[in-house]
Structures are given as C-alpha cells and as structure tokens.
Tab-separated table of C-alpha atoms in Angstrom:
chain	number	residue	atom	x	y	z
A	103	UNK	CA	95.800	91.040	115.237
A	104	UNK	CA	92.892	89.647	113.422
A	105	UNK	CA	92.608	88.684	110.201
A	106	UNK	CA	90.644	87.642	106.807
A	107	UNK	CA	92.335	85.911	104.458
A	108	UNK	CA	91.714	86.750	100.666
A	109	UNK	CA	92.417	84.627	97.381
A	110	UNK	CA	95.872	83.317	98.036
A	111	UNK	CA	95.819	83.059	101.942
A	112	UNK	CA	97.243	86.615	102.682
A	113	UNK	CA	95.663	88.778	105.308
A	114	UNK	CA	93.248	91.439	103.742
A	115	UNK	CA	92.441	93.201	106.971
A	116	UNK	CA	94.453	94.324	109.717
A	117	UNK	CA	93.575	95.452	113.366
A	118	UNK	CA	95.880	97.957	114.580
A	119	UNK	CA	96.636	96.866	118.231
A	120	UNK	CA	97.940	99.970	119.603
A	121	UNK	CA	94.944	102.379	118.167
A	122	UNK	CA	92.136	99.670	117.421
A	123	UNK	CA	91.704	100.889	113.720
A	124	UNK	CA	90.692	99.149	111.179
A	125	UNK	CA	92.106	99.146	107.517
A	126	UNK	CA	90.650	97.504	105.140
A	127	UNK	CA	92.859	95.718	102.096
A	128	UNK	CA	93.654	98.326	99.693
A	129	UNK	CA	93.190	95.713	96.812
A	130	UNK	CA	89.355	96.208	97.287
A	131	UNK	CA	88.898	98.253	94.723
A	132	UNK	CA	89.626	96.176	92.093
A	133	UNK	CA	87.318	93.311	93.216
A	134	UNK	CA	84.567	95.846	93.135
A	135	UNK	CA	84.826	97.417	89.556
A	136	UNK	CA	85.603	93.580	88.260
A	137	UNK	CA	81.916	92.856	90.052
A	138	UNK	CA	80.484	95.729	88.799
A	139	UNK	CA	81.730	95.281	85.782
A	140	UNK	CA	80.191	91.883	85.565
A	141	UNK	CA	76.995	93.046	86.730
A	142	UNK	CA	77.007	96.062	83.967
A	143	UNK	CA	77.369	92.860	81.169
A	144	UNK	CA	74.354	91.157	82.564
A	145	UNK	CA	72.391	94.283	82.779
A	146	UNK	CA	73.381	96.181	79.331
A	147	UNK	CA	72.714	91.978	78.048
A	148	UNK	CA	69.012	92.177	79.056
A	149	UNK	CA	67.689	95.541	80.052
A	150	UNK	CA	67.210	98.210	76.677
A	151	UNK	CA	68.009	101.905	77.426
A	152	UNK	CA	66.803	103.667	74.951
A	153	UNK	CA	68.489	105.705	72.204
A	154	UNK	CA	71.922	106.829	74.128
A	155	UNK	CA	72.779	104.163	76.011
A	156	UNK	CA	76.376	102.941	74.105
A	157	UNK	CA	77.544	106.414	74.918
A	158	UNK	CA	76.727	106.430	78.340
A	159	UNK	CA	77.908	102.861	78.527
A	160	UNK	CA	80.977	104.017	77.554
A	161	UNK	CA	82.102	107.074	79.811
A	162	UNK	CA	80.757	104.521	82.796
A	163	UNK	CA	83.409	102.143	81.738
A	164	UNK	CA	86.319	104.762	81.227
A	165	UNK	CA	85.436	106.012	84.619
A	166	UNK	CA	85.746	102.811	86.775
A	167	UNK	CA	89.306	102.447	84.591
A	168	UNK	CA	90.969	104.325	86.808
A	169	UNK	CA	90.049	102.557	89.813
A	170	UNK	CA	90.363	99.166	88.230
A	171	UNK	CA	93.874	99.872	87.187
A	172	UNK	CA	95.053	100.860	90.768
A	173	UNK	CA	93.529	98.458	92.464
A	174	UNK	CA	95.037	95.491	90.023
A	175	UNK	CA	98.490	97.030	90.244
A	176	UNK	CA	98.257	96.222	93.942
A	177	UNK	CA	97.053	93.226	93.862
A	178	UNK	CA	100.105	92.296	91.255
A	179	UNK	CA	102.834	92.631	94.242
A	180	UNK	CA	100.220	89.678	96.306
A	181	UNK	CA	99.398	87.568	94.050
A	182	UNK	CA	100.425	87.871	89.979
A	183	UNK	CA	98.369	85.763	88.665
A	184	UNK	CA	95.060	87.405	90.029
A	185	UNK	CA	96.840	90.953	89.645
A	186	UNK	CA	97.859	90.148	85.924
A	187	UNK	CA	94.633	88.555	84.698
A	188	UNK	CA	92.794	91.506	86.461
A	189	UNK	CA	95.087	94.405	84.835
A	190	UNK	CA	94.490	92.335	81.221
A	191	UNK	CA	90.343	93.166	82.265
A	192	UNK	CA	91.241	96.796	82.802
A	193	UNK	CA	92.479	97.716	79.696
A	194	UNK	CA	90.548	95.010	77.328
A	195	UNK	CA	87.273	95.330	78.783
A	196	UNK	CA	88.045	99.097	80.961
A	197	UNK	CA	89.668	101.035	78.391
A	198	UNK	CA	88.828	99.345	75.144
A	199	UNK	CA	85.283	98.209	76.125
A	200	UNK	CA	84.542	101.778	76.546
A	201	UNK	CA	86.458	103.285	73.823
A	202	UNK	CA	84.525	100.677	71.354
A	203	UNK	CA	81.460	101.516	72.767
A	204	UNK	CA	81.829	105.832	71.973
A	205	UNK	CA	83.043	105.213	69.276
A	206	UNK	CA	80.011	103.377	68.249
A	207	UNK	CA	77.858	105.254	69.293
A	208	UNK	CA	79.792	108.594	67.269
A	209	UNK	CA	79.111	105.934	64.259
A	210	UNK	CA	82.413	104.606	63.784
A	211	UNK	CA	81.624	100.532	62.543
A	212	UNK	CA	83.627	98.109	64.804
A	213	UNK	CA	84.272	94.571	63.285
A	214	UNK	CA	82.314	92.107	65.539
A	215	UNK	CA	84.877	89.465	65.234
A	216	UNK	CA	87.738	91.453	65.604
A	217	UNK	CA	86.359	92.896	69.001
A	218	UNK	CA	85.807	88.821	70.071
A	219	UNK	CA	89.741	88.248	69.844
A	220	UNK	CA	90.686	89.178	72.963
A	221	UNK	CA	87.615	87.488	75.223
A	222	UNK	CA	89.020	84.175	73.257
A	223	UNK	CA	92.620	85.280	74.144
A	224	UNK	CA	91.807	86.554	78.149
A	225	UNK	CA	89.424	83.577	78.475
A	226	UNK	CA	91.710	80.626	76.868
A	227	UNK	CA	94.634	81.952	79.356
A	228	UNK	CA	92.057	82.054	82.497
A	229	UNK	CA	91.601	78.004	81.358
A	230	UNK	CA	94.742	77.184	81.387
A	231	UNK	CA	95.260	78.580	84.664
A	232	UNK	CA	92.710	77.238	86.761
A	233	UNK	CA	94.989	74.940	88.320
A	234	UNK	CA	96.757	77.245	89.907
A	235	UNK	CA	93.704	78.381	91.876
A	236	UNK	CA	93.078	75.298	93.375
A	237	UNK	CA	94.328	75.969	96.801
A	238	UNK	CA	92.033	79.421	96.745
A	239	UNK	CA	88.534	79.742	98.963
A	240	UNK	CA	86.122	77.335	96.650
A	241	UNK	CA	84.448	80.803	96.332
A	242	UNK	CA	87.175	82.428	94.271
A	243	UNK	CA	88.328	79.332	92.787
A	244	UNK	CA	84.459	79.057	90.968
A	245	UNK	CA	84.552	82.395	90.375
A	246	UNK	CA	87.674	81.950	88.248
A	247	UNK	CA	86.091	79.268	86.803
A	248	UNK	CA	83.089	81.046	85.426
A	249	UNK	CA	84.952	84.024	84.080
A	250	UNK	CA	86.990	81.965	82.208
A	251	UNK	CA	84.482	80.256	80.515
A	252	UNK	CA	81.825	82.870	80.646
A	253	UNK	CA	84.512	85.345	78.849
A	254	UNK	CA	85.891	82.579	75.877
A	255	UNK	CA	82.027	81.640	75.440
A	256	UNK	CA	81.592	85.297	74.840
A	257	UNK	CA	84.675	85.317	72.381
A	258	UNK	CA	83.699	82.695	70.416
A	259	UNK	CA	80.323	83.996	69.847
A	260	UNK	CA	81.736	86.888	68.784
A	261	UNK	CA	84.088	84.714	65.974
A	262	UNK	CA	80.504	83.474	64.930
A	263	UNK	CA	80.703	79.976	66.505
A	264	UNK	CA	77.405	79.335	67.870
A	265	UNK	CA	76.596	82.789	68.309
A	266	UNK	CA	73.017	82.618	69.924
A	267	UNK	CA	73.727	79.388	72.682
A	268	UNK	CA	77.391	80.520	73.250
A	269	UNK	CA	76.142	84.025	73.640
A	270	UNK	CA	73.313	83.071	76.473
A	271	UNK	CA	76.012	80.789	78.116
A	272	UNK	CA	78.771	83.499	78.385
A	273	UNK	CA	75.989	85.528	80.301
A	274	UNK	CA	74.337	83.261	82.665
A	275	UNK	CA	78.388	82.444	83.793
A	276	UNK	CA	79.075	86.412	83.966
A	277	UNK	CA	75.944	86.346	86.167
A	278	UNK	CA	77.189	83.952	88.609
A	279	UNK	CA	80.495	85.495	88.171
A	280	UNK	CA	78.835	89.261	89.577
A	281	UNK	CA	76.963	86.595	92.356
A	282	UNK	CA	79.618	84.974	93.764
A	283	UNK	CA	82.010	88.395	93.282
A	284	UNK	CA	78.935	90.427	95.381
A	285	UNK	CA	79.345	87.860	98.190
A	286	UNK	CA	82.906	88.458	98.174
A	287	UNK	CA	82.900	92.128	98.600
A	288	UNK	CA	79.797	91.472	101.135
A	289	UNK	CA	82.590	89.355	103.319
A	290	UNK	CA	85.332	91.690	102.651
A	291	UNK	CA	82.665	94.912	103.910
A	292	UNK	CA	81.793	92.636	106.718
A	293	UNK	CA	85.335	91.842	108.292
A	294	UNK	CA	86.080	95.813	107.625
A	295	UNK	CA	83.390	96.773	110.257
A	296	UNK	CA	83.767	93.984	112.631
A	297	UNK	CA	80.105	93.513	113.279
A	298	UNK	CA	77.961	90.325	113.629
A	299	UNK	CA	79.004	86.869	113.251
A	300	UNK	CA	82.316	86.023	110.839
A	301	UNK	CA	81.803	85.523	107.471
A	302	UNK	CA	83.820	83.727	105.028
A	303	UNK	CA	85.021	83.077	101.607
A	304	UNK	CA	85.019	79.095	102.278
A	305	UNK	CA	87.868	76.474	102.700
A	306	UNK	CA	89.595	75.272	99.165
A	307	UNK	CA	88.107	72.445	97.597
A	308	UNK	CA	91.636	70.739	97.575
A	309	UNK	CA	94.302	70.405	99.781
C-alpha cells in the first residue's frame, strides 16, 4: 500500500490493493480553506476592490466555513493539536471574520481593538505550542511557525502596539504562511494522482 505521510507521520493517502483506487486524505479540505484563507489576507491587505468589497469579503468567508469546519473536525481524531488550533481558525477568522466584515459593510462600527483579542489569544497559544511540532515535516513545522507569529503580530497591531511595522510583519508571515501551505496541497494533489516523480513535505528538523 503506498503512502504519504502528513503533519504527524500518519498516512494521508491510501492505495487500495484489491481495486487500485486512490483516496485521497479526507482532512484535505481543511488545509485548503486555511491556505486560501491566508492567501485572501494577503490579497484583501494589498489589492483595493472598490466600493463593495467588505460585503463580498464576507459571504466568501462564511462560505469556505463550512468546509473548514468539516475538514478540522477530522483532522481532530489524527492529530488534536493541528485539529483544535484549526477549528479555533474556523470560527474566529471563518465565522466571525465574515460576520465582522457584513456587518461593516451594513454600517455597524466594530471596535478595532476588540476584534485584535482573539489573533493575540489564537497566536500566543500557537507560540506556546511550537514545541510540540518539532518532530513534523520542517515544512509544516515553519508553517506553524509563521502563523503563529504572523497572527499575534496581527493582534497586537490591532491593540495599537506598533500598528504600522507589526501590521506589515503579520502579512509578509501570512504570505509565507499561504507559500509554504500552496506547496503542501501541491504535494498532497501530487501523491493523489500518482504521476511524476515523489514529492515531499521534507524530513523534521529534529529528531
């Protein structure tokens, strides 16, 4: 049976012997809305769309909820700690991302600093934690990394502690973040279909 291993060592995809078909790890999904996600941050950071845009901004990140939230439930019975941080991004920055943002744009005022809370909250507990990815593909472990930061950066901006450099930081790590998470899902894709020459998330960085 062959196999790619994901974050914590566990196969991701499975080769039925008996019918040679492929199925590719359920737990997918979520790694795809947390990198689109990440990519939507970078773009809404830099790129102006016109009168509109919170709205629409909004009802994008209500729809990928769903899909975020079933694919982080799975990956909960794998791995918690990946599963829990990842179900804490589905309804902070799913749901209430794109609650705040309709209601914004209906002309409801949101308090700034409250909204910062919980990237200071989600991003201080991914710090704490990185330990306990050390044994992951470097690729994930790094990725962990920037999110953490990337997120409290974001947070403390938010709480007005150097808003402007703290700001720019948060997104240049969310960038690498939606980088690193793209090659991911590239591998991931790439074991599904079987084609070409093996690709990988890396070895840890420690043993």
């Amino acid at each position: 049976m062959d196999q790619l291993q994901n974050s914590d060592n566990k196969s991701v995809l499975q080769v039925d012997i008996r019918s040679g078909a492929r199925a590719v790890d359920e737990m997918m999904s979520d790694v795809f809305v947390f990198v689109l996600f990440s990519w939507l941050i970078i773009i809404s950071a830099f790129v102006d769309f016109g009168s509109g845009s919170t709205f629409t901004w909004g009802v994008l990140k209500l729809s990928l909820t769903g899909m975020f939230f079933m694919g982080a439930r799975e990956r909960m019975k794998a791995d918690k700690l990946w599963g829990n941080i990842n179900m804490c991004f589905v309804f902070l920055f799913g749901l209430f991302g794109g609650v705040t943002d309709i209601l914004n744009a209906l002309g409801f005022t949101m308090n700034a600093m409250v909204l910062a809370i919980p990237n200071v909250y989600l991003g201080g507990l991914m710090i704490i934690c990185i330990g306990a990815l050390r044994k992951n593909p470097w690729t994930f472990f790094a990725l962990w990394i920037f999110a953490a930061f990337g997120v409290f950066a974001l947070g403390l901006a938010g709480l007005g502690v150097m808003a402007a450099t703290l700001t720019l930081i948060g997104q240049v790590l969310l960038g690498l973040v939606a980088a690193l998470g793209t090659w991911a899902l590239i591998v991931f894709i790439h074991g599904y279909t079987g084609t070409g020459k093996k690709l990988t998330l890396g070895k840890p960085l420690f043993k």
